[in-house]
Coordinates of C-alpha atoms in Angstrom, one line a residue:
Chain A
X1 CA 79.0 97.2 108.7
X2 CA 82.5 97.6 107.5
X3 CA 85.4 96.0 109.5
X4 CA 88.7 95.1 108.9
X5 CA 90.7 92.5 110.9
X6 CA 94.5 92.5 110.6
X7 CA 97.4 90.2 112.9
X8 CA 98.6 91.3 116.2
X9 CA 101.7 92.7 116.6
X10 CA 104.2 93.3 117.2
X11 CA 106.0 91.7 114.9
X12 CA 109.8 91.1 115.5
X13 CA 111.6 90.2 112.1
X14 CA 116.0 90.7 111.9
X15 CA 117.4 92.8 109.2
X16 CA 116.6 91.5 105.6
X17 CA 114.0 89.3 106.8
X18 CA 110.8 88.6 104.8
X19 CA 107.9 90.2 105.9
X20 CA 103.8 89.5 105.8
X21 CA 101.3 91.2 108.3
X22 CA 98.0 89.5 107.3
X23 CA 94.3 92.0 106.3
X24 CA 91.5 90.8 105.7
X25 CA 88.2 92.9 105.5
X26 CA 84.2 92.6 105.6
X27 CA 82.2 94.7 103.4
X28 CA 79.2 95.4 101.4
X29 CA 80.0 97.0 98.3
X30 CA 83.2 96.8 96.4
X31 CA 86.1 99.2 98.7
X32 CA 89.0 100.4 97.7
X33 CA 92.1 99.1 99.8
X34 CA 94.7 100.8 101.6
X35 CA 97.8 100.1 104.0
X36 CA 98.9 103.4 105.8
X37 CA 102.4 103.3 107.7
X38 CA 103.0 105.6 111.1
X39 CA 106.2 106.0 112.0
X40 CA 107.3 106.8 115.6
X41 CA 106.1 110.6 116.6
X42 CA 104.6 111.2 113.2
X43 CA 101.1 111.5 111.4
X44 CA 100.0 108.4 109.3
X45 CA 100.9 107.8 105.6
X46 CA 99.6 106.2 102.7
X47 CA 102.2 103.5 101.5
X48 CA 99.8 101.9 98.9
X49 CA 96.5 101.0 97.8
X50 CA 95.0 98.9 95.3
X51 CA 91.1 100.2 93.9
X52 CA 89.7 96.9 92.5
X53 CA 90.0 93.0 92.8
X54 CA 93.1 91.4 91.3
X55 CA 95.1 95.1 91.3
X56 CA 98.5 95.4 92.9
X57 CA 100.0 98.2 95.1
X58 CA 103.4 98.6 95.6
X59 CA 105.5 101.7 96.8
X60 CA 109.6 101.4 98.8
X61 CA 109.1 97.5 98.4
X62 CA 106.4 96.9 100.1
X63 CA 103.2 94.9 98.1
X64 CA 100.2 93.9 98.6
X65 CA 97.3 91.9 95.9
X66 CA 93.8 92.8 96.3
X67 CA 91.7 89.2 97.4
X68 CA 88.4 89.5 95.9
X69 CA 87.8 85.6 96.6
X70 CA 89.5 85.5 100.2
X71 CA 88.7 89.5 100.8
X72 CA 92.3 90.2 101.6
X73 CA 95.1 92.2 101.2
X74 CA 98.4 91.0 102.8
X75 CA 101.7 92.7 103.1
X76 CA 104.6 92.2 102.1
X77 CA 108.3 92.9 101.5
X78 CA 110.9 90.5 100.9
X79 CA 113.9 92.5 102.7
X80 CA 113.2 94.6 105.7
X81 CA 115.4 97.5 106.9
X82 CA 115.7 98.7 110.2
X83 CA 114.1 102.4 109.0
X84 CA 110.7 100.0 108.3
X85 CA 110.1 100.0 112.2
X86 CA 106.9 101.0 112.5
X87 CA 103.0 100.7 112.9
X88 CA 101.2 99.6 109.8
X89 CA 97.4 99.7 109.6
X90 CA 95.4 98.1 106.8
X91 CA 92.1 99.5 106.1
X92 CA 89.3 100.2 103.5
X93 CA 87.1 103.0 102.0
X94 CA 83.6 103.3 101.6
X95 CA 83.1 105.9 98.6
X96 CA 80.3 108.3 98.9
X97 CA 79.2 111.7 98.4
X98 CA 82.5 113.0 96.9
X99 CA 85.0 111.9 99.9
X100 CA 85.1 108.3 101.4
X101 CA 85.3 106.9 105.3
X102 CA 88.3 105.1 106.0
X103 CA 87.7 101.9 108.2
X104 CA 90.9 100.7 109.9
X105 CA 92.0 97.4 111.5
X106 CA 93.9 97.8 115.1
X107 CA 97.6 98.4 113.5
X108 CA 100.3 96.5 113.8
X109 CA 103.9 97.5 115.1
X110 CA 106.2 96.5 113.0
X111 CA 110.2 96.1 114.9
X112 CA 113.3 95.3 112.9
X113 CA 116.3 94.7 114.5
X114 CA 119.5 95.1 112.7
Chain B
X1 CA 103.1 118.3 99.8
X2 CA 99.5 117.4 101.3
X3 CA 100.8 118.3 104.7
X4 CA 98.7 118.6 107.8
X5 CA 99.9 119.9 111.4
X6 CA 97.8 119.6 114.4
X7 CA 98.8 121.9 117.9
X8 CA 99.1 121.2 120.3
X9 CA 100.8 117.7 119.9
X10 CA 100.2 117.1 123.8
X11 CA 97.9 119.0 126.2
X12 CA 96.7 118.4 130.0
X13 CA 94.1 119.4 131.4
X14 CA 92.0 119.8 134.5
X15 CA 88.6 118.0 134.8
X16 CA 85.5 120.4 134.1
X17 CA 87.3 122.4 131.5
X18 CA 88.1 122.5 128.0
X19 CA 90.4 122.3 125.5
X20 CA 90.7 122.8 121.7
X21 CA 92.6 121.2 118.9
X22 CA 93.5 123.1 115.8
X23 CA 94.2 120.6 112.5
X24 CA 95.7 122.9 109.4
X25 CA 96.2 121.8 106.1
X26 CA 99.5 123.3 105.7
X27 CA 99.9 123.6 101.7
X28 CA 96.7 122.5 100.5
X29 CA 92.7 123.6 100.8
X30 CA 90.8 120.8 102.7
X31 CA 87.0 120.7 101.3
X32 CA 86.7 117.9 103.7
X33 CA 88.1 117.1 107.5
X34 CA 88.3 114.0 109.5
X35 CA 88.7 113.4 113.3
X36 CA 89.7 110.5 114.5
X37 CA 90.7 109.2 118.2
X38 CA 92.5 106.1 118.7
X39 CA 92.9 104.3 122.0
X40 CA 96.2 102.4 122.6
X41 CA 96.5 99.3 120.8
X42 CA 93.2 100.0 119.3
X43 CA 92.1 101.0 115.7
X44 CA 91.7 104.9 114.9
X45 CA 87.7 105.3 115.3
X46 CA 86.0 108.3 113.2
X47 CA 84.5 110.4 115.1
X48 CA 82.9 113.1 112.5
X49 CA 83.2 114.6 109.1
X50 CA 83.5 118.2 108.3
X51 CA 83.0 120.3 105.4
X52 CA 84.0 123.7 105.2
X53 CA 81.0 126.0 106.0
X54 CA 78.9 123.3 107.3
X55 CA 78.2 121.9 110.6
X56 CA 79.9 118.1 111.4
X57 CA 78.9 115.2 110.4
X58 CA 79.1 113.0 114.0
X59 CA 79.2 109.1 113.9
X60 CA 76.8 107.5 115.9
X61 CA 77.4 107.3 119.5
X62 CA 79.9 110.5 119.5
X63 CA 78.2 113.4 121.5
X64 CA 77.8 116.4 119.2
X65 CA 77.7 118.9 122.4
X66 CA 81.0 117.4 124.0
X67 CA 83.1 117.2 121.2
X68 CA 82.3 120.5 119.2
X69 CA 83.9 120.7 115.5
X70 CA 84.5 124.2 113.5
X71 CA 85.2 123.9 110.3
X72 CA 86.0 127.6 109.3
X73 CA 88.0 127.7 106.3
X74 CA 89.2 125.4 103.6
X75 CA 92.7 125.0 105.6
X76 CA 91.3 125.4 109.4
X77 CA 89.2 122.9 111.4
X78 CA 88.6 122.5 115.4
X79 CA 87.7 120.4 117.6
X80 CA 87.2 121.3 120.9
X81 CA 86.6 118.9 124.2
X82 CA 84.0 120.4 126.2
X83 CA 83.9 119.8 129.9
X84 CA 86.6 117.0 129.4
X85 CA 86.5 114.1 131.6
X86 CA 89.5 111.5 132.5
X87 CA 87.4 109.1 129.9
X88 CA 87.8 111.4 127.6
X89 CA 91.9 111.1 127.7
X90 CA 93.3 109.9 124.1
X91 CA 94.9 110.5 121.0
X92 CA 93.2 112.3 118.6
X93 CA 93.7 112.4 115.0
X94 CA 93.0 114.5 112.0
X95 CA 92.7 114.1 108.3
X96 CA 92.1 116.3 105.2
X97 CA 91.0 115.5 101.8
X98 CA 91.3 117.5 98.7
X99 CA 87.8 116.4 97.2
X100 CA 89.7 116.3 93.7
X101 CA 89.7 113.0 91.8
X102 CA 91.4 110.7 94.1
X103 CA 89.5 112.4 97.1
X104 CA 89.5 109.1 98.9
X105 CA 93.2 109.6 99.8
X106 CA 93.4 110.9 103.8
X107 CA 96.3 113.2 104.5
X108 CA 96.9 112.8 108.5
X109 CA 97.8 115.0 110.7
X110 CA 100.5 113.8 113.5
X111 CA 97.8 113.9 116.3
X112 CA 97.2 115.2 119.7
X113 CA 97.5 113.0 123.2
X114 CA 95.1 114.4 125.7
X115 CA 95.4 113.8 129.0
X116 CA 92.5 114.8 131.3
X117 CA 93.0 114.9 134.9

């Protein structure tokens, strides 16, 4: 089945460091990609996505490049801020019958430090 | 917009009895409803799918009797934990889809922590 694998956390970066929390995913078909960001006492939310191989999501400085060839989807940002504390969880869709599933990987806490 | 509340956000309860978790779609009709529950440090794992009007969809290995799901109008589902257990303590999450053209996009609710004791 459908399984996504993303690094451990947490990660512990200062203030305007550069940031990459490694995704990479097993599936069948062809997903659709997503990183969803939960912030402390809050719901998750969708910070980008990227549909197809080669496509690129980006949203508040974050990226991340959709791997066909090494099925992955890293993220990045070259400057964090404090206010990107947080945990971020990679995952992937499997489209059918009008909605899709989500698959996640385990999260990862993010902790910037100013 | 796309906002979904859950209530309660925590809840405690006594062994044997049972509780129930409302998810609302707050500004927005939700043709379709996820539950999730998510153990610490571990992934959120779907536990069914609901349309409105229909009975659940349950994931295999999730007990349809224990963990009964209402999905009762376009901006209402339930779940309720039936004779909880301590193993049943967690966090539970729900999402709502629009089932318009980018109805893969999940809008989450903030969750609910159950403790069972």
């Amino acid at each position: 089945g459908d399984s996504v694998t993303q690094m451990e956390g947490p990660v512990t970066l200062s203030e305007e460091a550069f940031l990459t929390i490694n995704c990479t995913y097993t599936a069948t078909g062809y997903p659709s990609l997503f990183w969803y960001v939960q912030y402390p006492g809050e719901g998750l939310q969708l910070l980008l996505k990227a549909t197809k191989a080669d496509d690129k999501g980006s949203n508040k400085g974050f990226e991340a490049t959709y791997r066909k060839e090494t099925t992955s989807f890293h993220l990045e940002k070259g400057s964090v801020q404090v206010s990107d504390s947080a945990v971020y969880f990679c995952a992937l869709s499997d489209q059918g019958s009008g909605y899709s599933t989500l698959t996640f990987g385990k999260g990862t806490m993010l902790l910037v430090s100013p | 917009g796309a906002v979904v509340s859950q209530h309660p956000s925590w809840v405690i309860c006594k062994s044997g009895t049972s509780v129930k978790i409302e998810c609302r779609s707050l500004d927005f009709q939700a043709t379709t409803m996820f539950w999730y529950r998510q153990f610490p440090k571990q992934s959120l794992m779907l536990m069914a799918t609901s349309n409105e009007g229909s009975k659940a969809t349950y994931e295999q290995g999730v007990e349809k009797d224990k963990f009964l799901i209402n999905h009762a109008s376009l901006t209402l589902s339930t779940l309720t934990v039936t004779s909880a257990h301590p193993e049943d303590s967690s966090f539970y999450i729900c999402s709502a889809t629009t089932g318009e053209l980018d109805s893969y996009e999940q809008y989450f609710g903030p969750g609910t922590r159950l403790t069972v004791t």
